[in-house]
mmCIF file with all atom_site columns, C-alpha atoms in Angstrom:
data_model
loop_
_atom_site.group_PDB
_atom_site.id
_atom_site.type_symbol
_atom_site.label_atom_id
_atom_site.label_alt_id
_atom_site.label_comp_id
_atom_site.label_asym_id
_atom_site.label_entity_id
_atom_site.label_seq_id
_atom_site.pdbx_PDB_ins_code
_atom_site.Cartn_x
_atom_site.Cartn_y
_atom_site.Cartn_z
_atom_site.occupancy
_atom_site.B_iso_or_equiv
_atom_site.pdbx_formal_charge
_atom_site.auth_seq_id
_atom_site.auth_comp_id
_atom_site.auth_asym_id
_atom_site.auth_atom_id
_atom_site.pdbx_PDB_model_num
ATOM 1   C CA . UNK A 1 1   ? 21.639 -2.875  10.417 1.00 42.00 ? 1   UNK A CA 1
ATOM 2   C CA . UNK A 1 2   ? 19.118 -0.847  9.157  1.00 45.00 ? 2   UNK A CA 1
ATOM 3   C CA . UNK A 1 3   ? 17.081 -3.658  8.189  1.00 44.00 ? 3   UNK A CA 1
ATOM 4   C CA . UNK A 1 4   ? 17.617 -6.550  10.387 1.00 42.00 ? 4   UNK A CA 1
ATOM 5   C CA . UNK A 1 5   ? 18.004 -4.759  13.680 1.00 37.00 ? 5   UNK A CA 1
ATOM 6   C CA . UNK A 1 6   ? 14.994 -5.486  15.374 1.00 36.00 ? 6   UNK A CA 1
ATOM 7   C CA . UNK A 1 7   ? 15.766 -7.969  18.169 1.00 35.00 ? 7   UNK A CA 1
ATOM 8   C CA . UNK A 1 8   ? 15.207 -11.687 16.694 1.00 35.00 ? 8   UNK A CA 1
ATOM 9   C CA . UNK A 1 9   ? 12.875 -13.535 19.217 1.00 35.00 ? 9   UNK A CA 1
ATOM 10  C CA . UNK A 1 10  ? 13.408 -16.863 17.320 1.00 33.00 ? 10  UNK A CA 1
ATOM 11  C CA . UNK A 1 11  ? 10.378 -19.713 18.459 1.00 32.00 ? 11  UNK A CA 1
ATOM 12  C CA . UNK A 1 12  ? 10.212 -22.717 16.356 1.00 33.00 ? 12  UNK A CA 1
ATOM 13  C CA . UNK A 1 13  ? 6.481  -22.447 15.481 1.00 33.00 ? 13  UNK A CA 1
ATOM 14  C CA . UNK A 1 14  ? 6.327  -23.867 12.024 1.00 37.00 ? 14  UNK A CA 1
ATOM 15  C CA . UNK A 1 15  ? 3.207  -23.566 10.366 1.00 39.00 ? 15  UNK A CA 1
ATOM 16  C CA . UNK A 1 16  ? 1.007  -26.638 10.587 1.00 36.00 ? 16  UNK A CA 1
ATOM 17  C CA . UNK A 1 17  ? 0.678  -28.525 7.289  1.00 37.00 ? 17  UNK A CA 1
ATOM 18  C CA . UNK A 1 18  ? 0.030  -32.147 6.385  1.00 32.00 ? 18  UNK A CA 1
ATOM 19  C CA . UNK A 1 19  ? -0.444 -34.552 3.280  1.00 31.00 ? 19  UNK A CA 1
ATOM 20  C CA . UNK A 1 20  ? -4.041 -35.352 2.621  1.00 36.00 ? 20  UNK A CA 1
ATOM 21  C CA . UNK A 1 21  ? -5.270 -38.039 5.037  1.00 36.00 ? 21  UNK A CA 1
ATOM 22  C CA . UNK A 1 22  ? -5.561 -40.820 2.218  1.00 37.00 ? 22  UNK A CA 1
ATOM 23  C CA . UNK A 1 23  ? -1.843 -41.036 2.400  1.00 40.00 ? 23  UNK A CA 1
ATOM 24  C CA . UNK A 1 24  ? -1.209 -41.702 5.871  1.00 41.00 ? 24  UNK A CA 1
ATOM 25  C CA . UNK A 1 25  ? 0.776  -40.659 8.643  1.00 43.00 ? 25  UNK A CA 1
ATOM 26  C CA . UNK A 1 26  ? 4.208  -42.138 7.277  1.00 43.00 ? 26  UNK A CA 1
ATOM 27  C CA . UNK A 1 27  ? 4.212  -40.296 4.076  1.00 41.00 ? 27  UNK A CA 1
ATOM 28  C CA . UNK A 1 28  ? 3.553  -37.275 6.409  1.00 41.00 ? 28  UNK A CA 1
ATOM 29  C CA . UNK A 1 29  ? 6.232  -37.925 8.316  1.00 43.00 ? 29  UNK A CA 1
ATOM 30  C CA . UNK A 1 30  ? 8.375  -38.359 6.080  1.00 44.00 ? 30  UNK A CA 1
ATOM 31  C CA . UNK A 1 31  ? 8.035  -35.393 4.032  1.00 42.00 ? 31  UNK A CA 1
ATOM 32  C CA . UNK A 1 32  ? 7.695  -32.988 7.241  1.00 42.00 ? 32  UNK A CA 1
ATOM 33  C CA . UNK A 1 33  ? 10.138 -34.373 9.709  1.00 44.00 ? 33  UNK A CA 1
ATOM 34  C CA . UNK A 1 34  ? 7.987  -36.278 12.292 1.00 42.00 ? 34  UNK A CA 1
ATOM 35  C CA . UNK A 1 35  ? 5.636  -33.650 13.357 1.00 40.00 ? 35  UNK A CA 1
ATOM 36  C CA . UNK A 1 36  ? 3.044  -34.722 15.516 1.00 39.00 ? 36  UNK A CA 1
ATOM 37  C CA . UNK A 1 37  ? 1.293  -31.570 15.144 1.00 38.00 ? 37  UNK A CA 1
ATOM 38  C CA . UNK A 1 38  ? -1.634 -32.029 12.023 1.00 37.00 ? 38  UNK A CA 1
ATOM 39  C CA . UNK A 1 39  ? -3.811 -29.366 10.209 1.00 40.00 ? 39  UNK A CA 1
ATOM 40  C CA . UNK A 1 40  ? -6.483 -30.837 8.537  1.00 42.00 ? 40  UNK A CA 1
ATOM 41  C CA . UNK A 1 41  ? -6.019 -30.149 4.446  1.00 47.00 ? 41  UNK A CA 1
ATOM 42  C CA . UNK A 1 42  ? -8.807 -29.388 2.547  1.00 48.00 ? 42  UNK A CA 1
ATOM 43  C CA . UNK A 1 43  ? -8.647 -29.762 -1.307 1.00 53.00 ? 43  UNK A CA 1
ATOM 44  C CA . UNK A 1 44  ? -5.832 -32.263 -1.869 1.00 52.00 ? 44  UNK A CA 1
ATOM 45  C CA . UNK A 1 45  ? -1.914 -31.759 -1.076 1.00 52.00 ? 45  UNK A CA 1
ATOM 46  C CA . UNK A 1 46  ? -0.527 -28.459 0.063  1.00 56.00 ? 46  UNK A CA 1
ATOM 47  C CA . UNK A 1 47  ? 2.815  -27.916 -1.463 1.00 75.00 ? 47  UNK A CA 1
ATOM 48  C CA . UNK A 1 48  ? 4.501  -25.454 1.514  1.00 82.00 ? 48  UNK A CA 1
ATOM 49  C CA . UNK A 1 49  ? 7.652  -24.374 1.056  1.00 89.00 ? 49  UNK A CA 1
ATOM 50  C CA . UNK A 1 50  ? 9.128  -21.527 4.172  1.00 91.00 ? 50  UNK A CA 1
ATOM 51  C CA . UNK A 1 51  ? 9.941  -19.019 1.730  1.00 92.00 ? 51  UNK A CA 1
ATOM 52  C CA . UNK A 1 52  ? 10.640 -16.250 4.602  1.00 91.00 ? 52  UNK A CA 1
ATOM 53  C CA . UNK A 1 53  ? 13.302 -18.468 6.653  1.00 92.00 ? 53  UNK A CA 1
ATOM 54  C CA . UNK A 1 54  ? 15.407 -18.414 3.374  1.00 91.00 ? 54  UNK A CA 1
ATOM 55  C CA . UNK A 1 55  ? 14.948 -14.793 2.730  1.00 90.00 ? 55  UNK A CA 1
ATOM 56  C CA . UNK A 1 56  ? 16.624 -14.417 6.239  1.00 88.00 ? 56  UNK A CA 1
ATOM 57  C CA . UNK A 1 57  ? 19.306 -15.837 5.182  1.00 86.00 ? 57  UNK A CA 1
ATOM 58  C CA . UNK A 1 58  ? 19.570 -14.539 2.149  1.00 82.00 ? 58  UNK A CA 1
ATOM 59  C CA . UNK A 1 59  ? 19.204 -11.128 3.607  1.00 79.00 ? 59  UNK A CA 1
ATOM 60  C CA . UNK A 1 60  ? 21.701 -11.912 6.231  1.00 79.00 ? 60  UNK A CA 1
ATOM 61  C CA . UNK A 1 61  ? 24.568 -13.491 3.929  1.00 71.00 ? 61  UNK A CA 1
ATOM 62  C CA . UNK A 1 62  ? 24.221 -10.156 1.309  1.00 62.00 ? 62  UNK A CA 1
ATOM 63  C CA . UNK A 1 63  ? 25.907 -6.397  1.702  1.00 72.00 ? 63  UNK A CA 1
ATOM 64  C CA . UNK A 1 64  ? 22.003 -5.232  1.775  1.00 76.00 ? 64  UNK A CA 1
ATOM 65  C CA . UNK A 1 65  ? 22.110 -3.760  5.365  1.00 77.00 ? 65  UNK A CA 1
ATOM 66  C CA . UNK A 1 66  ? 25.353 -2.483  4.663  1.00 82.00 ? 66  UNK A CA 1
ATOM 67  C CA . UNK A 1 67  ? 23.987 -0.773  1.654  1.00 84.00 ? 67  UNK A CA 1
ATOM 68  C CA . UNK A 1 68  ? 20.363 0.257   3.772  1.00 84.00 ? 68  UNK A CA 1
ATOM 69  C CA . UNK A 1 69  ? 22.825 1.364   6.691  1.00 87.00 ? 69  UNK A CA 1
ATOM 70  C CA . UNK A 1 70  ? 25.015 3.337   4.061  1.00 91.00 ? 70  UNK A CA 1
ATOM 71  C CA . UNK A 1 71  ? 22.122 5.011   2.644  1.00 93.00 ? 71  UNK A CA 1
ATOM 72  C CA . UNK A 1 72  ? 20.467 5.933   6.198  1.00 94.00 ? 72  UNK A CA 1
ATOM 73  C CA . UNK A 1 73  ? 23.993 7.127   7.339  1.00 95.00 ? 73  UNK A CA 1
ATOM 74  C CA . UNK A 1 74  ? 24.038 9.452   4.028  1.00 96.00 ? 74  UNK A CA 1
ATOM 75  C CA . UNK A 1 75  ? 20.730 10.392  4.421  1.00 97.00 ? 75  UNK A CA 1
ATOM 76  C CA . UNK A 1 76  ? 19.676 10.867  8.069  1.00 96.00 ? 76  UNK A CA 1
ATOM 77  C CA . UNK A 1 77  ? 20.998 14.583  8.223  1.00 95.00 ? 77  UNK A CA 1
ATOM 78  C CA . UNK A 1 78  ? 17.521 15.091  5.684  1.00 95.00 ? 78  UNK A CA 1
ATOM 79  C CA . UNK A 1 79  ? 15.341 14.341  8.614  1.00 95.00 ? 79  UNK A CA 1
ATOM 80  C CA . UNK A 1 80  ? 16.919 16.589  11.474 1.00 93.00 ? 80  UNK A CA 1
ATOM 81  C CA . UNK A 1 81  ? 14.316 19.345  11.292 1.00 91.00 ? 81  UNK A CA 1
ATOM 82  C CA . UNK A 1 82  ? 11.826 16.431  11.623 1.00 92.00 ? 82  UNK A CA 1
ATOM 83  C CA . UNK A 1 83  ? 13.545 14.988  14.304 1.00 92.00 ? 83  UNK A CA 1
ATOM 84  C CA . UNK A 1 84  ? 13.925 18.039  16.489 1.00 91.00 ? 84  UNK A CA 1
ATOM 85  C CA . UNK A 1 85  ? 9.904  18.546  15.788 1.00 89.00 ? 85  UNK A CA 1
ATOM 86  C CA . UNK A 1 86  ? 7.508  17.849  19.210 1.00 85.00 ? 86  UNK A CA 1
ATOM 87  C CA . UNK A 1 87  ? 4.725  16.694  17.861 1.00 86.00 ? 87  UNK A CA 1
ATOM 88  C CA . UNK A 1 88  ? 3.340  14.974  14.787 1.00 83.00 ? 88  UNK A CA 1
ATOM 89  C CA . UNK A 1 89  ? 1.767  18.621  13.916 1.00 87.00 ? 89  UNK A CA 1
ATOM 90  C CA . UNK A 1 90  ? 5.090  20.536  13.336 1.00 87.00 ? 90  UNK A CA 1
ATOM 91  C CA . UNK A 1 91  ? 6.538  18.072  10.908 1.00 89.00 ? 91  UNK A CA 1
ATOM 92  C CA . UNK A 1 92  ? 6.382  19.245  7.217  1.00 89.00 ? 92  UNK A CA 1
ATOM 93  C CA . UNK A 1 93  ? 6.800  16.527  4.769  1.00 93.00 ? 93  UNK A CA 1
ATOM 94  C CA . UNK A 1 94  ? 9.265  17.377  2.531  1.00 94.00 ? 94  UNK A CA 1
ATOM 95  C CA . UNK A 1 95  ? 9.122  15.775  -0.952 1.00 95.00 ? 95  UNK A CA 1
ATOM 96  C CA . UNK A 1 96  ? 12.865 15.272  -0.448 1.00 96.00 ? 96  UNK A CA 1
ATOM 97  C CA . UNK A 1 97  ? 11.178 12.956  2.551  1.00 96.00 ? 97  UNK A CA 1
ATOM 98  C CA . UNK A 1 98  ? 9.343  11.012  -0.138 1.00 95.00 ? 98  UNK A CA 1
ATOM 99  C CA . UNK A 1 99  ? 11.910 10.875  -3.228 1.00 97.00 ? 99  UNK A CA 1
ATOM 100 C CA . UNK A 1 100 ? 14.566 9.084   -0.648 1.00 97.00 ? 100 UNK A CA 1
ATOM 101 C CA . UNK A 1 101 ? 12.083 6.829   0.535  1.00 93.00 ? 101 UNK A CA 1
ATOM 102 C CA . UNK A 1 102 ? 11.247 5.478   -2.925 1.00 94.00 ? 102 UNK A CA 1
ATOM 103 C CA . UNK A 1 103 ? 15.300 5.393   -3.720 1.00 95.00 ? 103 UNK A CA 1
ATOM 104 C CA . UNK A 1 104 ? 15.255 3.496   -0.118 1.00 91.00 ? 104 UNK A CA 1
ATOM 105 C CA . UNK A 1 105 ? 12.653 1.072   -1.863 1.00 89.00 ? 105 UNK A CA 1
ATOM 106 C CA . UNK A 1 106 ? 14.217 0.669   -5.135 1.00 92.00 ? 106 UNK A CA 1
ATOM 107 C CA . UNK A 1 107 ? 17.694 -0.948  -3.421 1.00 88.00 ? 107 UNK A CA 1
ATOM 108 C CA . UNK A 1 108 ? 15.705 -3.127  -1.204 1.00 82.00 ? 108 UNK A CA 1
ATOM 109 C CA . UNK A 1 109 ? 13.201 -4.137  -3.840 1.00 87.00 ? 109 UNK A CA 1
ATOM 110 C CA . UNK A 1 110 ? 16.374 -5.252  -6.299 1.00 88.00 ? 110 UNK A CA 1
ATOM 111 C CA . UNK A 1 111 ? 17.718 -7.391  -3.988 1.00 84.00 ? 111 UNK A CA 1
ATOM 112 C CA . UNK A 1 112 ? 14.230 -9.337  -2.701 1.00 85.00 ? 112 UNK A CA 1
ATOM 113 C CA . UNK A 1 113 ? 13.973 -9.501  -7.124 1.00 87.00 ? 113 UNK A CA 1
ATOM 114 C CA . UNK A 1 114 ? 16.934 -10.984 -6.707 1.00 85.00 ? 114 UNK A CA 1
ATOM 115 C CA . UNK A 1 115 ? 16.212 -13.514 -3.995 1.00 86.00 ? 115 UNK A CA 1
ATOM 116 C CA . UNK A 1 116 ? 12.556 -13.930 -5.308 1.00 92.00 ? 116 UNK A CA 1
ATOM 117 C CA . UNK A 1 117 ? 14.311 -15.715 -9.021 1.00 93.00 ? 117 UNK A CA 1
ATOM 118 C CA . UNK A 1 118 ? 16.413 -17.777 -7.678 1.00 92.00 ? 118 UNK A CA 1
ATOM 119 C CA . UNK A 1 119 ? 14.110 -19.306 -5.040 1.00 93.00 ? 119 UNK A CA 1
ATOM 120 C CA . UNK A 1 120 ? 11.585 -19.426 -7.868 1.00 94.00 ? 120 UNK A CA 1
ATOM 121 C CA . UNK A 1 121 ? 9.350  -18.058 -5.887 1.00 94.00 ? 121 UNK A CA 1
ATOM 122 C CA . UNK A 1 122 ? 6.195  -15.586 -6.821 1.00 91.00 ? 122 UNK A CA 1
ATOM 123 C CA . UNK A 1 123 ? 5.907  -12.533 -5.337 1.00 89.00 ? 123 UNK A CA 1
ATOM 124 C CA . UNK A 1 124 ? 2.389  -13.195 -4.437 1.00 90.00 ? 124 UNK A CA 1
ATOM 125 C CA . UNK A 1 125 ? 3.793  -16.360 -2.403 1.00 92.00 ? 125 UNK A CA 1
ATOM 126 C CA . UNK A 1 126 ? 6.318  -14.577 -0.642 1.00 93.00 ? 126 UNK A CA 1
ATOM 127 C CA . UNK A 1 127 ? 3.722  -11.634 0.383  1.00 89.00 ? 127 UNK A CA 1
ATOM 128 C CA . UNK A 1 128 ? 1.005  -14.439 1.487  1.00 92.00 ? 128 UNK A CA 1
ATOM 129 C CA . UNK A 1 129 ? 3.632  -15.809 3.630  1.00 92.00 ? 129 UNK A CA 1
ATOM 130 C CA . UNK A 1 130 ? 4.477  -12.258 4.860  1.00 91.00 ? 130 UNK A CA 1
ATOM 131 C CA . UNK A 1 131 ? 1.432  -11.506 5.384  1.00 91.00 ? 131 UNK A CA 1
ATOM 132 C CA . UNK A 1 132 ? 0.844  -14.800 7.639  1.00 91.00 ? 132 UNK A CA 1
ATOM 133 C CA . UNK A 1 133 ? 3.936  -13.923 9.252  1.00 90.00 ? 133 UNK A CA 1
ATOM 134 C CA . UNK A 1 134 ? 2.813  -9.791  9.859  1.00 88.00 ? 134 UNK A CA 1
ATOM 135 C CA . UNK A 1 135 ? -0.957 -10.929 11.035 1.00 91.00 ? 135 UNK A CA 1
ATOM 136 C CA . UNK A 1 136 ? 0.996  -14.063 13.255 1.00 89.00 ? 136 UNK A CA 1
ATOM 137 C CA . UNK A 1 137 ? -0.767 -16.253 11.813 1.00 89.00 ? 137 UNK A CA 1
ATOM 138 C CA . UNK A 1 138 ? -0.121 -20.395 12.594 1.00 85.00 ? 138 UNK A CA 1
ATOM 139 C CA . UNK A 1 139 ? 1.101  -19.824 16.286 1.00 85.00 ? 139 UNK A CA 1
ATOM 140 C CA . UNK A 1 140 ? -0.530 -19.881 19.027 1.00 87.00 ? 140 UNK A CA 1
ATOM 141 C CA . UNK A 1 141 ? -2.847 -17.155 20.395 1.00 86.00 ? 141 UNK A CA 1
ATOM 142 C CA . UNK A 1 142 ? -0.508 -14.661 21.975 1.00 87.00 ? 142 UNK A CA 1
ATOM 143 C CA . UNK A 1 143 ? 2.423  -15.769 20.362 1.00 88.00 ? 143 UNK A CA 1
ATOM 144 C CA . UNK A 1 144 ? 4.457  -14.005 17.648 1.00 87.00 ? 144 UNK A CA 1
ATOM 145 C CA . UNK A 1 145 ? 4.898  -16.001 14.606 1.00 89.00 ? 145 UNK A CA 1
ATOM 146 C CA . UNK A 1 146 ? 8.704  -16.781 14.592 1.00 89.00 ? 146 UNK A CA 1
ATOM 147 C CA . UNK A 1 147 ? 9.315  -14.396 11.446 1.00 89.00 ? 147 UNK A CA 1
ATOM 148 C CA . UNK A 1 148 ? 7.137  -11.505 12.489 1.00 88.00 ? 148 UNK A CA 1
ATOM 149 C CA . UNK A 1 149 ? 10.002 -9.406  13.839 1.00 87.00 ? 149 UNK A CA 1
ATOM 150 C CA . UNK A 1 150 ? 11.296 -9.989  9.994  1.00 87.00 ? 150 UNK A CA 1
ATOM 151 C CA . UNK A 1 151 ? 8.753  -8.683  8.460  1.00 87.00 ? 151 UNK A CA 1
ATOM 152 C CA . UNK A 1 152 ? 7.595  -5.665  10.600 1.00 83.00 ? 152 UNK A CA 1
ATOM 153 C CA . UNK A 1 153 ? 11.212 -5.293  9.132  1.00 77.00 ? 153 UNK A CA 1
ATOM 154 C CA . UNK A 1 154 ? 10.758 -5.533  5.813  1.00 78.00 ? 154 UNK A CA 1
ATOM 155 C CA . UNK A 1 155 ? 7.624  -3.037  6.265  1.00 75.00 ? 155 UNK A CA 1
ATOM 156 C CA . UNK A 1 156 ? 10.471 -0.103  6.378  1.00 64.00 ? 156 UNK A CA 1
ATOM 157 C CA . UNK A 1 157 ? 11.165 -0.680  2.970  1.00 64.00 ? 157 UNK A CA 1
ATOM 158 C CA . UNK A 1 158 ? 7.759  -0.983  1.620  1.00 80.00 ? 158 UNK A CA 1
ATOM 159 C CA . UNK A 1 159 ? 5.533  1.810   4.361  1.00 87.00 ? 159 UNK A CA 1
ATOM 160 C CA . UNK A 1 160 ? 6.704  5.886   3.917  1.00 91.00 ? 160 UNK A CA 1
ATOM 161 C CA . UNK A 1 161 ? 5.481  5.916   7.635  1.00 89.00 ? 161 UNK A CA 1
ATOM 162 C CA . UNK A 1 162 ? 8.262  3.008   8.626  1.00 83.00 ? 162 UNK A CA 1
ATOM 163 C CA . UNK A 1 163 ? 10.723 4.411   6.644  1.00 88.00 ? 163 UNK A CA 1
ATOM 164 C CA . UNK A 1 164 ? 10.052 7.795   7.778  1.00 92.00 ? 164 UNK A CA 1
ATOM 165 C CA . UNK A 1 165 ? 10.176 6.469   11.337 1.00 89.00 ? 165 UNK A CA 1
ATOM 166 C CA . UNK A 1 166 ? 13.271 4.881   10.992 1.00 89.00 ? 166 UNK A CA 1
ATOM 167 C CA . UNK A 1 167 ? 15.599 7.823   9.562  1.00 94.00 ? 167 UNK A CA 1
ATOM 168 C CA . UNK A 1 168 ? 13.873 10.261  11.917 1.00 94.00 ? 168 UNK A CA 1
ATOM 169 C CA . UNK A 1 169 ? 14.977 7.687   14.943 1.00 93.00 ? 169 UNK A CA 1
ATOM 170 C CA . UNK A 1 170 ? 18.706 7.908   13.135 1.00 94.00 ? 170 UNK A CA 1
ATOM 171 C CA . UNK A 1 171 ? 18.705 11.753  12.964 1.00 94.00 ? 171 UNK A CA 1
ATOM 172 C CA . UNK A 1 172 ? 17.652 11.831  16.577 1.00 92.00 ? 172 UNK A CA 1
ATOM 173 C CA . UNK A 1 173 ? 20.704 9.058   17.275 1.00 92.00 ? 173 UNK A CA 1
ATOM 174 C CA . UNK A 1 174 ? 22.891 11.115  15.460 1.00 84.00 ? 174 UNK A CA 1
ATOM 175 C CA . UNK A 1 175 ? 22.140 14.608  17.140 1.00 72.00 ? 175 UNK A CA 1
ATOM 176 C CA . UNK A 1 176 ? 22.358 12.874  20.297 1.00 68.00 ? 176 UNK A CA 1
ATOM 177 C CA . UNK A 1 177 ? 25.880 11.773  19.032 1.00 60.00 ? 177 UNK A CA 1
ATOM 178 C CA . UNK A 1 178 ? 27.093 15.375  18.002 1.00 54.00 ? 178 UNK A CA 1
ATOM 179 C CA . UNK A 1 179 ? 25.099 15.916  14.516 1.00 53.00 ? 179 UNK A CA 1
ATOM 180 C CA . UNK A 1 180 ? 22.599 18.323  14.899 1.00 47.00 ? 180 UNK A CA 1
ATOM 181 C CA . UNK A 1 181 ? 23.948 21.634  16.961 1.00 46.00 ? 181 UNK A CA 1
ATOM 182 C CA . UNK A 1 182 ? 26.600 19.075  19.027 1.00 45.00 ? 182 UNK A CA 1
ATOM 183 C CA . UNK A 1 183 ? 29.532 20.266  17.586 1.00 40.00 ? 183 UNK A CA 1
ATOM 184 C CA . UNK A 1 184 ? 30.254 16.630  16.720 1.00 41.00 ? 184 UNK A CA 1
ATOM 185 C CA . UNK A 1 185 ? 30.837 14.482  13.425 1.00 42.00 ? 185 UNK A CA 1
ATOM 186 C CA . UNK A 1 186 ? 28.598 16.769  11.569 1.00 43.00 ? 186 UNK A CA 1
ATOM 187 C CA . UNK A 1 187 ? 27.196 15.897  7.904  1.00 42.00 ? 187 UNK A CA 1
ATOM 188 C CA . UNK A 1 188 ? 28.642 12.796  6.004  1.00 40.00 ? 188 UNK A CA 1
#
């Protein structure tokens, strides 16, 4: 789909988290499975919750990429003379360019609304989380955090230069396929 294509390289690095140390191991363990992996907490009890892991499913169990794919499919034909440019110097930037990108961002940002309610979840959790996710953040050094792939995802709704990326890579798909001078399927 348009926004959960990108290949899912799925490690099980959970981030580390543990109850303050004046309530043992056992109440640790019992909350968080059994981990024998500990980050110290400073502060008092961290109250984590994997807000990104349900968002994947929520994501995945919705008609959202059919409705992203839908609107790249209706859409791509806007970026052929983009497409067909050579270098980042001959594309124009058409305000067309920028007017589907924020109607792009207006489905997607419904449905994470959506998601964000019913999770009662903030939006500045979810983002932090992103964020950790984005910058890899609780894995090891040179690994991917297991939801980065997710979010560099999600940055097509929310970054012009993603989004912009992304239909020019479907015009290109499509020309190759018969849209642009191919004699093919031509405009939807």
């Amino acid at each position: 789909g348009a926004l959960l294509s990108v290949p899912q390289a799925r490690l099980r690095l959970e981030p580390l988290r543990t109850m303050p140390r004046a309530e043992g191991k056992e109440a640790d363990e019992a909350e968080h499975g059994g981990s024998d992996e500990e980050e110290e907490v400073v502060g008092g009890e961290v109250d984590w919750k994997d807000r990104i892991e349900p968002a994947i499913k929520f994501f995945d169990g919705k008609d959202l990429n059919g409705m992203l794919d839908d609107f790249v499919q209706e859409h791509k034909h806007e970026f052929e003379e983009a497409a067909e440019a050579k270098t980042d110097e001959e594309v124009e930037h058409k305000l067309v360019y920028t007017d589907l990108h924020a109607r792009y961002l207006r489905i997607f940002e419904t449905e994470l609304n959506q998601f964000l309610e019913g999770e009662g979840c903030s939006s500045a959790e979810f983002y932090a989380q992103c964020k950790d996710a984005i910058e890899d953040n609780y894995t090891a050094l040179f690994e991917e955090h297991q939801h980065h792939w997710f979010v560099d995802a999600l940055l097509a709704s929310m970054s012009y230069e993603h989004f912009f990326e992304m239909m020019t890579k479907a015009a290109r798909e499509w020309e190759g396929g018969g849209g642009i001078g191919g004699g093919g399927a031509g405009h939807k």
